[in-house]
Short mmCIF file of C-alpha atoms in Angstrom, two decimals:
data_model
loop_
_atom_site.label_atom_id
_atom_site.label_comp_id
_atom_site.label_asym_id
_atom_site.label_seq_id
_atom_site.Cartn_x
_atom_site.Cartn_y
_atom_site.Cartn_z
CA MET A 1 -30.76 27.80 18.06
CA HIS A 2 -32.19 24.45 18.30
CA ARG A 3 -35.19 24.49 21.79
CA SER A 4 -36.63 21.21 21.14
CA VAL A 5 -40.41 21.39 22.58
CA SER A 6 -43.62 19.73 21.61
CA ILE A 7 -47.31 19.87 20.97
CA LEU A 8 -49.72 17.55 22.68
CA GLY A 9 -53.39 18.58 21.36
CA ALA A 10 -51.60 20.73 17.76
CA THR A 11 -54.64 20.26 15.49
CA GLY A 12 -57.46 21.98 17.95
CA SER A 13 -57.48 25.49 18.87
CA ILE A 14 -54.27 26.46 21.08
CA GLY A 15 -52.84 23.46 18.69
CA CYS A 16 -52.88 25.18 15.81
CA GLN A 17 -51.94 28.65 16.41
CA THR A 18 -48.35 27.06 18.81
CA VAL A 19 -47.56 25.92 14.94
CA LYS A 20 -48.56 28.57 13.40
CA LEU A 21 -46.33 31.02 15.87
CA LEU A 22 -43.42 28.00 15.20
CA GLU A 23 -43.35 28.38 11.79
CA ALA A 24 -43.54 31.88 12.24
CA GLN A 25 -40.57 31.82 14.44
CA GLY A 26 -38.55 30.01 11.77
CA GLY A 27 -40.13 26.49 12.22
CA ALA A 28 -37.97 23.34 12.30
CA GLU A 29 -34.65 25.68 11.50
CA ARG A 30 -35.07 27.13 14.99
CA TYR A 31 -37.23 24.62 16.72
CA ALA A 32 -36.61 20.72 16.94
CA VAL A 33 -39.98 19.36 17.49
CA ARG A 34 -39.87 16.14 19.02
CA ALA A 35 -43.78 15.46 19.29
CA VAL A 36 -46.96 16.61 17.72
CA THR A 37 -50.42 14.61 19.01
CA GLY A 38 -53.68 14.84 17.30
CA ASN A 39 -57.27 13.31 17.04
CA GLY A 40 -59.79 12.66 14.33
CA ASN A 41 -58.12 15.32 11.89
CA ILE A 42 -54.95 13.57 10.65
CA ALA A 43 -54.62 15.13 7.56
CA LEU A 44 -53.96 18.68 9.80
CA LEU A 45 -52.05 16.65 12.04
CA ALA A 46 -49.23 14.96 8.88
CA GLN A 47 -49.34 18.39 7.37
CA MET A 48 -48.33 19.58 10.67
CA ALA A 49 -45.43 17.24 11.66
CA ARG A 50 -44.28 16.70 8.42
CA SER A 51 -44.25 20.94 8.59
CA LEU A 52 -42.12 20.88 11.38
CA ARG A 53 -40.35 18.08 10.70
CA ALA A 54 -41.84 16.37 14.27
CA GLY A 55 -39.81 13.75 15.56
CA ILE A 56 -43.33 11.59 16.04
CA ALA A 57 -47.26 12.41 15.53
CA VAL A 58 -49.52 10.89 17.24
CA THR A 59 -53.91 10.10 16.67
CA ALA A 60 -55.89 9.01 20.54
CA ASP A 61 -57.69 7.81 18.42
CA PRO A 62 -56.37 4.23 17.70
CA ALA A 63 -58.66 3.16 14.59
CA ARG A 64 -56.60 6.02 12.57
CA GLY A 65 -52.87 4.65 13.21
CA ALA A 66 -52.96 3.44 9.74
CA GLU A 67 -54.60 6.36 7.70
CA LEU A 68 -52.12 8.88 9.73
CA ARG A 69 -48.89 5.71 8.43
CA ASP A 70 -49.77 7.07 4.96
CA ALA A 71 -50.20 10.28 5.20
CA LEU A 72 -47.19 10.03 6.44
CA ALA A 73 -45.01 7.40 4.22
CA GLY A 74 -41.54 8.77 2.78
CA SER A 75 -41.46 11.06 5.68
CA GLY A 76 -39.41 9.49 7.95
CA ILE A 77 -41.30 10.69 10.73
CA GLU A 78 -42.52 7.53 13.07
CA SER A 79 -45.87 7.67 14.08
CA ALA A 80 -48.56 6.11 16.74
CA ALA A 81 -52.20 5.60 17.45
CA GLY A 82 -53.76 5.82 21.03
CA PRO A 83 -54.04 6.98 24.66
CA GLU A 84 -50.74 5.24 25.94
CA ALA A 85 -48.85 6.79 22.60
CA LEU A 86 -49.96 10.68 23.77
CA VAL A 87 -48.45 9.28 26.86
CA GLU A 88 -45.19 7.91 25.54
CA ALA A 89 -44.70 11.13 22.98
CA ALA A 90 -46.11 13.47 26.29
CA ALA A 91 -42.70 11.73 27.42
CA ARG A 92 -40.29 12.03 25.24
CA PRO A 93 -37.38 14.44 26.25
CA ALA A 94 -38.15 18.19 25.43
CA ASP A 95 -37.83 21.67 26.45
CA TRP A 96 -40.90 22.83 26.42
CA THR A 97 -44.49 21.51 26.02
CA MET A 98 -47.89 23.14 25.04
CA SER A 99 -50.07 20.16 26.65
CA ALA A 100 -53.53 21.30 24.95
CA ILE A 101 -55.53 18.48 24.68
CA VAL A 102 -58.76 19.29 25.74
CA GLY A 103 -60.71 17.94 28.38
CA VAL A 104 -60.23 14.49 31.00
CA ALA A 105 -57.97 13.21 28.12
CA GLY A 106 -55.53 16.02 28.55
CA LEU A 107 -54.19 14.58 32.18
CA ALA A 108 -52.37 11.92 31.76
CA PRO A 109 -50.24 12.70 29.14
CA THR A 110 -49.64 16.41 31.05
CA LEU A 111 -48.75 14.57 33.73
CA ALA A 112 -46.25 13.01 31.94
CA ALA A 113 -44.32 15.76 30.24
CA ALA A 114 -44.69 16.90 33.84
CA ALA A 115 -42.62 14.23 35.27
CA ARG A 116 -39.49 14.29 32.69
CA GLY A 117 -38.96 18.00 33.91
CA GLY A 118 -37.83 21.33 30.76
CA THR A 119 -41.10 23.55 30.91
CA LEU A 120 -45.05 23.01 30.56
CA ALA A 121 -46.92 24.97 29.37
CA LEU A 122 -50.05 24.30 30.10
CA ALA A 123 -53.44 25.96 28.65
CA ASN A 124 -55.25 22.27 29.63
CA LYS A 125 -57.99 23.47 31.72
CA GLU A 126 -58.76 20.29 33.39
CA SER A 127 -55.44 18.55 35.01
CA LEU A 128 -55.84 20.84 37.38
CA VAL A 129 -59.35 20.96 38.36
CA CYS A 130 -59.29 17.40 38.26
CA ALA A 131 -56.41 16.45 39.81
CA GLY A 132 -54.59 20.34 40.90
CA ALA A 133 -51.98 18.21 43.49
CA LEU A 134 -51.14 16.05 41.71
CA LEU A 135 -49.26 18.04 39.22
CA HIS A 136 -47.96 19.74 41.35
CA ALA A 137 -45.96 17.01 43.11
CA THR A 138 -45.28 15.33 39.57
CA VAL A 139 -43.74 19.20 38.86
CA ALA A 140 -41.69 19.72 42.48
CA ALA A 141 -40.80 16.12 41.94
CA SER A 142 -38.91 17.06 38.79
CA GLY A 143 -38.21 20.50 39.26
CA ALA A 144 -40.69 21.24 35.40
CA VAL A 145 -41.51 25.01 35.15
CA LEU A 146 -45.05 25.76 35.36
CA ILE A 147 -45.93 27.63 32.73
CA PRO A 148 -50.14 28.99 32.38
CA ALA A 149 -51.16 29.08 28.94
CA ASP A 150 -54.14 30.39 29.31
CA SER A 151 -55.38 34.55 28.68
CA GLU A 152 -56.36 34.59 32.51
CA HIS A 153 -54.19 33.12 34.14
CA SER A 154 -51.15 34.35 31.54
CA ALA A 155 -52.38 37.72 32.42
CA ILE A 156 -52.31 36.81 36.23
CA PHE A 157 -48.72 35.30 35.98
CA GLN A 158 -47.40 38.19 34.15
CA VAL A 159 -48.58 41.01 36.48
CA LEU A 160 -46.80 39.06 39.56
CA GLU A 161 -43.64 38.72 37.57
CA GLY A 162 -43.55 41.68 39.59
CA GLY A 163 -43.42 40.64 42.68
CA ARG A 164 -46.08 38.98 44.55
CA GLY A 165 -46.50 40.94 47.03
CA ASP A 166 -49.56 40.62 49.25
CA ILE A 167 -52.94 39.50 47.29
CA SER A 168 -56.17 40.24 48.22
CA ARG A 169 -58.03 38.80 45.34
CA LEU A 170 -57.65 37.53 41.95
CA ILE A 171 -60.10 38.88 39.33
CA LEU A 172 -61.15 36.68 36.22
CA THR A 173 -62.77 38.47 33.38
CA ALA A 174 -65.28 37.13 30.84
CA SER A 175 -66.96 38.07 27.68
CA GLY A 176 -69.85 36.84 29.03
CA GLY A 177 -70.52 35.01 25.53
CA PRO A 178 -73.22 35.11 22.92
CA PHE A 179 -75.89 34.80 25.25
CA ARG A 180 -74.85 37.77 27.97
CA ASP A 181 -77.61 39.99 27.45
CA TRP A 182 -80.39 36.56 27.30
CA ASP A 183 -83.26 35.99 29.41
CA ARG A 184 -83.75 32.35 31.04
CA ALA A 185 -85.99 32.16 28.99
CA ARG A 186 -84.95 32.40 25.88
CA MET A 187 -81.17 30.32 27.32
CA ALA A 188 -83.52 27.24 27.78
CA ARG A 189 -84.28 27.41 24.33
CA ALA A 190 -81.10 27.91 22.97
CA THR A 191 -79.06 25.50 20.43
CA PRO A 192 -75.33 23.96 19.85
CA ALA A 193 -74.84 26.40 16.96
CA GLN A 194 -76.53 29.36 18.80
CA ALA A 195 -73.89 28.60 22.11
CA VAL A 196 -70.94 28.23 19.47
CA ALA A 197 -70.72 31.40 18.32
CA HIS A 198 -68.61 33.77 20.74
CA PRO A 199 -68.75 37.44 19.78
CA ASN A 200 -64.98 37.53 20.67
CA TRP A 201 -62.82 34.41 20.24
CA GLU A 202 -62.54 31.87 17.82
CA MET A 203 -62.64 28.82 19.62
CA GLY A 204 -63.70 25.00 19.42
CA ARG A 205 -66.52 23.42 19.89
CA LYS A 206 -67.29 21.99 23.32
CA ILE A 207 -64.71 25.46 24.45
CA SER A 208 -67.41 27.86 22.43
CA VAL A 209 -70.24 25.87 24.42
CA ASP A 210 -68.34 26.28 27.67
CA SER A 211 -68.16 30.00 27.56
CA ALA A 212 -71.84 30.71 26.89
CA SER A 213 -72.39 28.36 29.53
CA MET A 214 -69.77 29.98 32.35
CA PHE A 215 -68.33 26.60 32.65
CA ASN A 216 -65.37 27.85 31.28
CA LYS A 217 -64.88 30.90 33.46
CA ALA A 218 -65.57 28.20 36.69
CA LEU A 219 -63.37 25.66 35.63
CA GLU A 220 -60.53 29.29 34.90
CA MET A 221 -62.13 29.79 38.67
CA ILE A 222 -60.53 26.55 39.90
CA GLU A 223 -57.11 26.73 37.94
CA ALA A 224 -57.04 29.73 39.58
CA HIS A 225 -57.41 27.97 43.19
CA GLU A 226 -55.00 25.67 41.94
CA LEU A 227 -52.52 27.84 40.14
CA PHE A 228 -51.86 30.58 43.18
CA THR A 229 -53.28 28.94 45.96
CA ILE A 230 -55.78 31.09 46.46
CA SER A 231 -58.61 30.54 48.49
CA PRO A 232 -62.07 30.85 46.94
CA GLU A 233 -63.45 33.65 48.58
CA CYS A 234 -61.07 35.43 46.96
CA ILE A 235 -61.93 34.87 43.81
CA ASP A 236 -63.78 37.16 41.54
CA VAL A 237 -65.10 37.34 38.06
CA LEU A 238 -65.81 40.42 36.36
CA VAL A 239 -67.73 40.38 32.78
CA HIS A 240 -66.01 42.63 30.19
CA ARG A 241 -67.23 41.99 27.44
CA GLN A 242 -64.49 43.98 25.23
CA SER A 243 -61.98 40.72 26.10
CA ILE A 244 -58.74 43.48 26.26
CA VAL A 245 -58.05 43.35 30.12
CA HIS A 246 -57.68 39.77 30.46
CA SER A 247 -57.48 39.18 34.18
CA LEU A 248 -56.89 42.41 37.41
CA VAL A 249 -54.74 41.33 40.58
CA GLU A 250 -56.25 43.28 43.79
CA PHE A 251 -53.10 43.84 46.03
CA ALA A 252 -53.63 44.66 50.09
CA ASP A 253 -53.18 48.35 49.98
CA GLY A 254 -56.00 48.70 47.74
CA ALA A 255 -54.20 48.94 44.59
CA GLN A 256 -55.22 46.75 41.08
CA LEU A 257 -52.91 45.70 39.11
CA ALA A 258 -54.20 44.37 34.86
CA GLN A 259 -52.72 42.72 31.76
CA LEU A 260 -53.85 44.47 29.05
CA GLY A 261 -54.37 42.79 25.17
CA ALA A 262 -56.25 42.17 22.17
CA PRO A 263 -58.10 38.70 22.62
CA ASP A 264 -56.20 37.11 20.43
CA MET A 265 -54.69 33.89 21.85
CA VAL A 266 -51.43 34.33 20.14
CA GLY A 267 -50.61 36.56 22.95
CA PRO A 268 -50.28 34.12 25.87
CA ILE A 269 -49.10 31.40 23.67
CA GLY A 270 -45.47 33.53 22.77
CA TYR A 271 -44.96 34.91 26.50
CA ALA A 272 -45.71 31.41 27.75
CA LEU A 273 -43.46 30.20 24.51
CA ASN A 274 -40.23 32.43 24.68
CA TRP A 275 -39.75 33.30 29.11
CA PRO A 276 -38.28 33.99 31.06
CA GLU A 277 -37.51 36.80 27.87
CA ARG A 278 -40.37 38.33 25.56
CA ALA A 279 -40.31 38.92 21.72
CA PRO A 280 -41.92 40.36 19.30
CA LEU A 281 -44.95 38.45 18.23
CA PRO A 282 -47.39 38.49 15.58
CA VAL A 283 -50.75 40.06 17.05
CA PRO A 284 -52.25 43.18 16.70
CA ARG A 285 -51.44 46.02 18.72
CA LEU A 286 -53.68 48.45 21.30
CA ASP A 287 -54.87 51.12 20.07
CA LEU A 288 -57.35 52.07 23.12
CA ALA A 289 -57.53 55.56 21.68
CA ALA A 290 -59.99 53.54 19.03
CA ILE A 291 -61.81 51.00 21.19
CA GLY A 292 -62.76 54.18 23.73
CA ALA A 293 -64.37 52.61 26.35
CA LEU A 294 -64.00 49.67 28.39
CA THR A 295 -67.24 48.53 30.27
CA PHE A 296 -67.14 46.01 33.26
CA GLU A 297 -70.81 44.88 34.81
CA ALA A 298 -71.06 41.37 37.90
CA PRO A 299 -72.04 38.26 35.96
CA ASP A 300 -75.98 37.39 36.88
CA PRO A 301 -75.95 34.45 39.27
CA GLU A 302 -79.39 32.89 37.95
CA ARG A 303 -78.88 32.81 34.66
CA PHE A 304 -74.63 31.77 34.64
CA PRO A 305 -75.13 29.32 37.90
CA ALA A 306 -71.29 27.59 37.08
CA LEU A 307 -69.08 30.74 38.68
CA ARG A 308 -70.98 29.34 42.33
CA LEU A 309 -71.22 25.05 41.49
CA ALA A 310 -67.33 26.34 41.55
CA ARG A 311 -66.79 28.32 44.28
CA GLU A 312 -68.64 25.21 46.08
CA ALA A 313 -66.28 22.70 44.39
CA MET A 314 -62.88 24.72 45.50
CA LYS A 315 -64.89 24.88 48.92
CA ALA A 316 -65.34 20.69 49.51
CA GLY A 317 -61.94 19.81 47.88
CA GLY A 318 -60.25 16.88 47.60
CA LEU A 319 -61.45 15.36 43.82
CA THR A 320 -64.57 17.45 43.23
CA GLY A 321 -63.14 18.97 40.42
CA ALA A 322 -63.01 15.84 39.02
CA VAL A 323 -66.95 15.16 39.91
CA PHE A 324 -67.37 18.73 38.56
CA ASN A 325 -65.74 18.10 35.83
CA GLY A 326 -66.63 15.01 34.86
CA ALA A 327 -70.45 15.99 35.22
CA LYS A 328 -70.16 18.67 33.84
CA GLU A 329 -68.70 17.45 30.21
CA THR A 330 -71.35 14.47 29.84
CA ALA A 331 -73.60 17.43 30.21
CA LEU A 332 -71.57 19.34 27.67
CA GLU A 333 -72.68 16.45 25.04
CA ALA A 334 -75.58 15.75 25.97
CA PHE A 335 -76.23 19.57 25.03
CA LEU A 336 -74.10 19.79 21.68
CA GLU A 337 -75.99 16.55 20.86
CA GLY A 338 -79.77 17.77 21.80
CA GLU A 339 -80.31 15.38 24.36
CA CYS A 340 -80.26 18.07 27.64
CA GLY A 341 -81.29 21.30 27.18
CA PHE A 342 -78.54 24.31 27.75
CA LEU A 343 -79.74 25.49 31.13
CA ASP A 344 -79.60 21.70 32.01
CA MET A 345 -76.38 21.91 32.48
CA ALA A 346 -75.66 23.14 35.80
CA ASP A 347 -78.90 21.01 37.31
CA HIS A 348 -76.72 18.17 36.29
CA VAL A 349 -73.44 19.15 37.54
CA GLU A 350 -75.39 20.68 40.91
CA HIS A 351 -76.49 17.56 41.28
CA ALA A 352 -73.06 14.99 40.33
CA LEU A 353 -72.04 17.57 43.27
CA GLU A 354 -74.29 16.49 46.28
CA ARG A 355 -74.53 12.75 45.24
CA LEU A 356 -70.68 12.46 45.39
CA GLY A 357 -69.34 14.57 48.26
CA ALA A 358 -67.60 11.75 49.01
CA TRP A 359 -65.07 12.23 46.95
CA GLY A 360 -64.05 16.04 48.59
CA ALA A 361 -62.46 13.45 51.57
CA ARG A 362 -60.19 11.97 49.02
CA ASP A 363 -56.11 13.27 48.25
CA CYS A 364 -55.08 12.32 44.47
CA ALA A 365 -51.79 13.65 45.99
CA THR A 366 -51.65 10.09 47.36
CA GLU A 367 -54.72 8.28 46.02
CA GLY A 368 -52.59 8.84 41.52
CA LEU A 369 -53.90 9.33 38.75
CA GLU A 370 -56.95 6.47 39.20
CA ALA A 371 -58.43 8.01 42.06
CA VAL A 372 -58.64 11.18 39.43
CA HIS A 373 -59.89 8.16 37.11
CA ALA A 374 -62.67 6.75 39.29
CA ALA A 375 -64.26 9.99 40.41
CA ASP A 376 -64.29 11.13 36.68
CA ALA A 377 -65.96 7.91 36.34
CA GLU A 378 -68.98 7.80 38.68
CA ALA A 379 -70.17 11.99 38.07
CA ARG A 380 -69.83 9.71 33.84
CA ALA A 381 -71.85 6.80 35.33
CA LEU A 382 -74.33 9.17 37.30
CA THR A 383 -74.93 11.87 35.57
CA ALA A 384 -75.72 9.92 31.64
CA GLU A 385 -78.27 7.77 33.53
CA ARG A 386 -79.47 11.57 35.28
CA ILE A 387 -80.08 12.22 31.02
CA ARG A 388 -81.32 9.17 29.61
CA ARG A 389 -83.80 9.34 32.09
CA ARG A 390 -85.41 12.16 31.34
CA VAL A 391 -84.66 11.67 27.93
CA ALA A 392 -86.86 8.71 28.48
#
């Protein structure tokens, strides 16, 4: 069987695990890999392209095109570089596409993949956070199938496969990150090195910082709102330190159904890859007797204000999600560069939401991608200037 696939963001954490799973399930003998894309890790991108015999390999960095071409010399694999090349690669026909580019940079390629149909495994949160209505309209027009690849949303999707019923609440679980037992004073002094040391998951630097601040969970709340058409008041977060229960769905009769699994992203990736069937996956099997106990607690709203800000963004609607994400990404970059304190990130996002409330009246489904980029750019500019003034 040669099922055609593309992997957007192949050299990131989710992309690497997707490539490993494809190789474990037969690689180029079973899958016709149309495209693999990455950013700065040219050696790894070229290695993946060769291993999977990809049709094309693309780096997002336009200055690295010659380096990628040289790394693929003699392979017969096409190469390209730059944001436009990413979109072109995403638009190439494929039965299944993994969208795993981190940040708003993944929005245009994700929309391109959605526009040409097939199954879209979505790990790029920002596509729904910033442009949920536009993505849904694109999927509806092309007849594409959208499968969430985040562990939390995959869990909800799997629970609802048995029948949607009358849902009263969605409960997303969170590990609590490395600072779950820190007080605010200690969190204010947190360093980037401390923030990326996640206790349960192996992730990239930016996602790890998002997890430490719970901005990752805030994005997932907005994502759940867009994916499952649930009102903000019906989306809750529960700190679950073991990361075994990935999410829960509560129905009108009070019953709660949960999906459990080891804290390993191969599970949700493999589910999306093999859907609507289930196939054996190289993941650890749960031994609940050995684990012994599962614990749950409410998140502290004072230490993790990102969750409150996500609710405000959802209620504001329109293009507020793009403002939220643009301000968050700018503040996160500043934190990693030592120009912004850990707790200041939420303060900068709140400031952007207060100042740029007019974007809540704008509709990306009718105004398109340009409006999304405009909201994102204004939030980034406002936040960057505020950070500069504070540093000065």
